[in-house]
Amino acid sequence: RSAKDVLETIRRRGPELCDIYNTFLKKKSGFDGRVVLRFEIAPSGEVVRTAVAYSSTGYEEFDNAVSDYVGGIPFGEVESGSAKVVVPLTFGFSIL
C-alpha cells in the first residue's frame, strides 16, 4: 500500500471532512488548526487503530470526530502487510 494511495483516498474524502468541520464550526465559531492522525490499515483495507497524535484546534470533540471518520474509511484490500500511517489535516480556510 503506497503513501500516495492512502493520501489520495483521504483527499477524495475532503468534502466529507469539510462537512464535519462546518458542523463543528457552528458549535464553536472561528476555530481552526491542524489534526495529525496516526492509524494502521490492515491488509483488508480496514482501519484497525486510529489516534489523534497531535492537535492545535483546542477542540477535542472535533478532533475525535475526525479521527472516528477516518477510522471508518475503507482503503481497499492488498495482498499482505498492514500499513502504519501518520496524516496531517489542516482545517480552516482550506483542508488537506
Coordinates of N, CA and C in Angstrom, one line a residue:
R1 N 0.9 -1.2 0.0 CA 0.0 0.0 0.0 C 0.9 1.2 0.0
S2 N 0.8 2.1 -1.0 CA 1.7 3.2 -1.1 C 1.1 4.4 -0.3
A3 N 2.0 5.3 0.1 CA 1.6 6.5 0.7 C 0.7 7.4 -0.2
K4 N 1.0 7.3 -1.5 CA 0.3 8.1 -2.5 C -1.2 7.6 -2.5
D5 N -1.4 6.3 -2.5 CA -2.7 5.7 -2.5 C -3.5 6.1 -1.2
V6 N -2.9 6.1 -0.1 CA -3.5 6.4 1.2 C -4.0 7.9 1.1
L7 N -3.0 8.8 0.7 CA -3.4 10.2 0.6 C -4.5 10.5 -0.4
E8 N -4.4 9.8 -1.5 CA -5.5 10.0 -2.5 C -6.8 9.6 -2.0
T9 N -6.9 8.5 -1.2 CA -8.1 8.0 -0.6 C -8.7 9.1 0.4
I10 N -7.8 9.7 1.2 CA -8.2 10.7 2.1 C -8.6 12.0 1.4
R11 N -7.9 12.3 0.3 CA -8.2 13.5 -0.4 C -9.6 13.4 -1.1
R12 N -10.0 12.2 -1.5 CA -11.3 12.0 -2.1 C -12.4 12.2 -1.0
R13 N -12.0 12.1 0.2 CA -13.0 12.3 1.3 C -13.0 13.7 1.9
G14 N -12.3 14.6 1.2 CA -12.2 16.0 1.6 C -13.5 16.7 1.8
P15 N -14.5 16.5 0.9 CA -15.8 17.1 1.1 C -16.5 16.6 2.4
E16 N -16.4 15.4 2.7 CA -17.0 14.9 4.0 C -16.2 15.5 5.2
L17 N -14.9 15.6 5.1 CA -14.1 16.2 6.2 C -14.5 17.7 6.4
C18 N -14.8 18.3 5.2 CA -15.2 19.7 5.3 C -16.6 19.8 6.0
D19 N -17.5 18.9 5.7 CA -18.8 18.8 6.3 C -18.6 18.7 7.8
I20 N -17.7 17.8 8.3 CA -17.5 17.7 9.7 C -17.0 19.0 10.3
Y21 N -16.1 19.6 9.7 CA -15.5 20.9 10.1 C -16.7 21.9 10.2
N22 N -17.5 22.0 9.2 CA -18.5 23.0 9.1 C -19.6 22.8 10.2
T23 N -19.9 21.5 10.5 CA -20.8 21.2 11.6 C -20.3 21.7 12.9
F24 N -19.0 21.4 13.2 CA -18.4 21.8 14.5 C -18.2 23.3 14.5
L25 N -18.0 23.9 13.4 CA -17.8 25.4 13.3 C -19.1 26.1 13.8
K26 N -20.2 25.5 13.5 CA -21.5 26.1 14.0 C -21.6 26.1 15.5
K27 N -20.9 25.1 16.2 CA -20.9 25.0 17.6 C -19.9 25.9 18.3
K28 N -18.8 26.1 17.6 CA -17.6 26.9 18.1 C -17.0 27.7 17.0
S29 N -17.6 28.8 16.7 CA -17.2 29.6 15.5 C -15.7 30.1 15.6
G30 N -15.1 30.1 14.5 CA -13.8 30.6 14.4 C -12.6 29.7 14.7
F31 N -12.9 28.5 15.1 CA -11.8 27.6 15.4 C -11.2 27.1 14.1
D32 N -9.9 26.8 14.2 CA -9.2 26.2 13.1 C -8.0 25.4 13.7
G33 N -7.2 24.9 12.8 CA -6.0 24.2 13.3 C -5.6 23.0 12.5
R34 N -4.7 22.2 13.1 CA -4.2 21.0 12.5 C -4.4 19.8 13.4
V35 N -4.9 18.8 12.7 CA -5.1 17.5 13.4 C -4.2 16.5 12.7
V36 N -3.3 15.9 13.5 CA -2.4 14.8 13.0 C -2.9 13.5 13.5
L37 N -3.3 12.6 12.5 CA -3.8 11.3 12.9 C -2.8 10.2 12.7
R38 N -2.8 9.3 13.6 CA -1.9 8.1 13.4 C -2.9 6.9 13.4
F39 N -2.7 6.1 12.3 CA -3.6 4.9 12.2 C -2.9 3.8 11.5
E40 N -3.5 2.6 11.6 CA -3.0 1.4 11.0 C -4.1 0.9 10.0
I41 N -3.7 0.5 8.8 CA -4.6 -0.1 7.9 C -4.2 -1.6 7.7
A42 N -5.2 -2.4 7.9 CA -5.0 -3.9 7.8 C -5.0 -4.2 6.3
P43 N -4.4 -5.4 5.9 CA -4.5 -5.8 4.5 C -5.9 -5.8 3.9
S44 N -6.9 -6.0 4.7 CA -8.3 -6.0 4.3 C -8.7 -4.6 3.8
G45 N -7.9 -3.5 4.2 CA -8.3 -2.1 3.9 C -9.0 -1.5 5.1
E46 N -9.3 -2.2 6.1 CA -10.0 -1.7 7.3 C -9.0 -1.0 8.2
V47 N -9.3 0.1 8.8 CA -8.5 0.8 9.7 C -8.7 0.1 11.1
V48 N -7.6 -0.4 11.6 CA -7.7 -1.2 12.9 C -7.4 -0.4 14.1
R49 N -6.7 0.7 14.0 CA -6.4 1.6 15.1 C -6.3 3.0 14.6
T50 N -6.8 3.9 15.3 CA -6.7 5.3 15.0 C -6.5 6.2 16.2
A51 N -5.7 7.2 16.2 CA -5.5 8.1 17.3 C -5.1 9.5 16.8
V52 N -5.5 10.4 17.6 CA -5.0 11.8 17.4 C -3.6 11.9 18.0
A53 N -2.6 12.1 17.1 CA -1.2 12.2 17.6 C -0.9 13.6 18.0
Y54 N -1.6 14.6 17.4 CA -1.4 16.0 17.7 C -2.6 16.8 17.2
S55 N -2.9 17.8 18.0 CA -3.9 18.8 17.5 C -3.6 20.2 18.0
S56 N -3.9 21.1 17.2 CA -3.8 22.5 17.6 C -5.2 23.2 17.6
T57 N -6.3 22.4 17.4 CA -7.6 23.0 17.3 C -8.1 23.5 18.6
G58 N -7.7 22.8 19.7 CA -8.2 23.1 21.0 C -9.7 22.6 21.2
Y59 N -10.1 21.7 20.3 CA -11.4 21.2 20.3 C -11.5 19.7 20.2
E60 N -11.3 19.0 21.4 CA -11.2 17.6 21.4 C -12.4 16.8 20.8
E61 N -13.6 17.3 21.0 CA -14.7 16.7 20.4 C -14.6 16.6 18.8
F62 N -14.2 17.7 18.2 CA -13.9 17.8 16.8 C -12.8 16.8 16.4
D63 N -11.7 16.9 17.1 CA -10.6 16.0 16.8 C -11.0 14.5 16.8
N64 N -11.8 14.2 17.8 CA -12.2 12.8 17.9 C -13.2 12.4 16.7
A65 N -14.0 13.4 16.3 CA -15.0 13.1 15.2 C -14.2 12.9 13.9
V66 N -13.1 13.7 13.7 CA -12.3 13.5 12.5 C -11.6 12.1 12.6
S67 N -11.1 11.8 13.7 CA -10.4 10.5 13.9 C -11.4 9.3 13.7
D68 N -12.6 9.5 14.2 CA -13.6 8.4 14.0 C -14.0 8.3 12.6
Y69 N -14.1 9.4 11.9 CA -14.5 9.4 10.4 C -13.4 8.7 9.6
V70 N -12.1 9.1 9.8 CA -11.0 8.5 9.1 C -10.9 7.0 9.4
G71 N -11.2 6.6 10.7 CA -11.2 5.2 11.1 C -12.2 4.4 10.4
G72 N -13.2 5.0 9.8 CA -14.2 4.2 9.1 C -14.0 4.2 7.5
I73 N -13.0 4.8 7.0 CA -12.7 4.9 5.6 C -12.2 3.5 5.1
P74 N -12.8 2.9 4.1 CA -12.2 1.7 3.5 C -11.1 2.1 2.6
F75 N -9.9 1.5 2.8 CA -8.7 1.8 2.0 C -8.4 0.8 0.9
G76 N -9.3 -0.2 0.7 CA -9.0 -1.2 -0.3 C -8.1 -2.3 0.1
E77 N -8.4 -3.5 -0.3 CA -7.6 -4.7 0.1 C -6.3 -4.7 -0.7
V78 N -5.3 -5.2 0.1 CA -4.0 -5.6 -0.5 C -3.7 -7.0 -0.2
E79 N -2.7 -7.6 -0.9 CA -2.4 -9.0 -0.6 C -1.9 -9.3 0.8
S80 N -1.0 -8.5 1.3 CA -0.4 -8.7 2.6 C 0.2 -7.4 3.2
G81 N 0.3 -7.4 4.5 CA 1.0 -6.3 5.2 C 0.1 -5.2 5.6
S82 N 0.2 -4.8 6.8 CA -0.5 -3.7 7.3 C 0.3 -2.4 7.1
A83 N -0.3 -1.3 7.1 CA 0.4 0.0 6.9 C 0.1 0.9 8.1
K84 N 1.2 1.4 8.7 CA 1.1 2.4 9.7 C 1.3 3.8 9.1
V85 N 0.3 4.7 9.4 CA 0.2 5.9 8.6 C 0.1 7.1 9.6
V86 N 0.7 8.2 9.3 CA 0.6 9.5 10.0 C 0.2 10.5 9.0
V87 N -1.0 11.1 9.2 CA -1.5 12.1 8.2 C -1.9 13.4 8.9
P88 N -1.3 14.5 8.4 CA -1.7 15.8 9.0 C -2.9 16.4 8.2
L89 N -3.9 16.9 8.8 CA -5.0 17.5 8.2 C -5.2 18.9 8.8
T90 N -5.3 19.9 7.9 CA -5.4 21.3 8.3 C -6.8 21.8 8.0
F91 N -7.4 22.4 9.1 CA -8.8 22.9 8.9 C -8.8 24.4 9.2
G92 N -9.6 25.1 8.4 CA -9.7 26.5 8.4 C -10.2 27.0 7.1
F93 N -9.4 27.8 6.5 CA -9.8 28.3 5.1 C -9.7 27.2 4.1
S94 N -8.8 26.2 4.3 CA -8.7 25.1 3.3 C -8.5 23.8 4.1
I95 N -8.7 22.7 3.5 CA -8.5 21.4 4.1 C -7.5 20.6 3.2
L96 N -6.7 19.8 3.9 CA -5.7 18.9 3.3 C -4.7 19.7 2.6

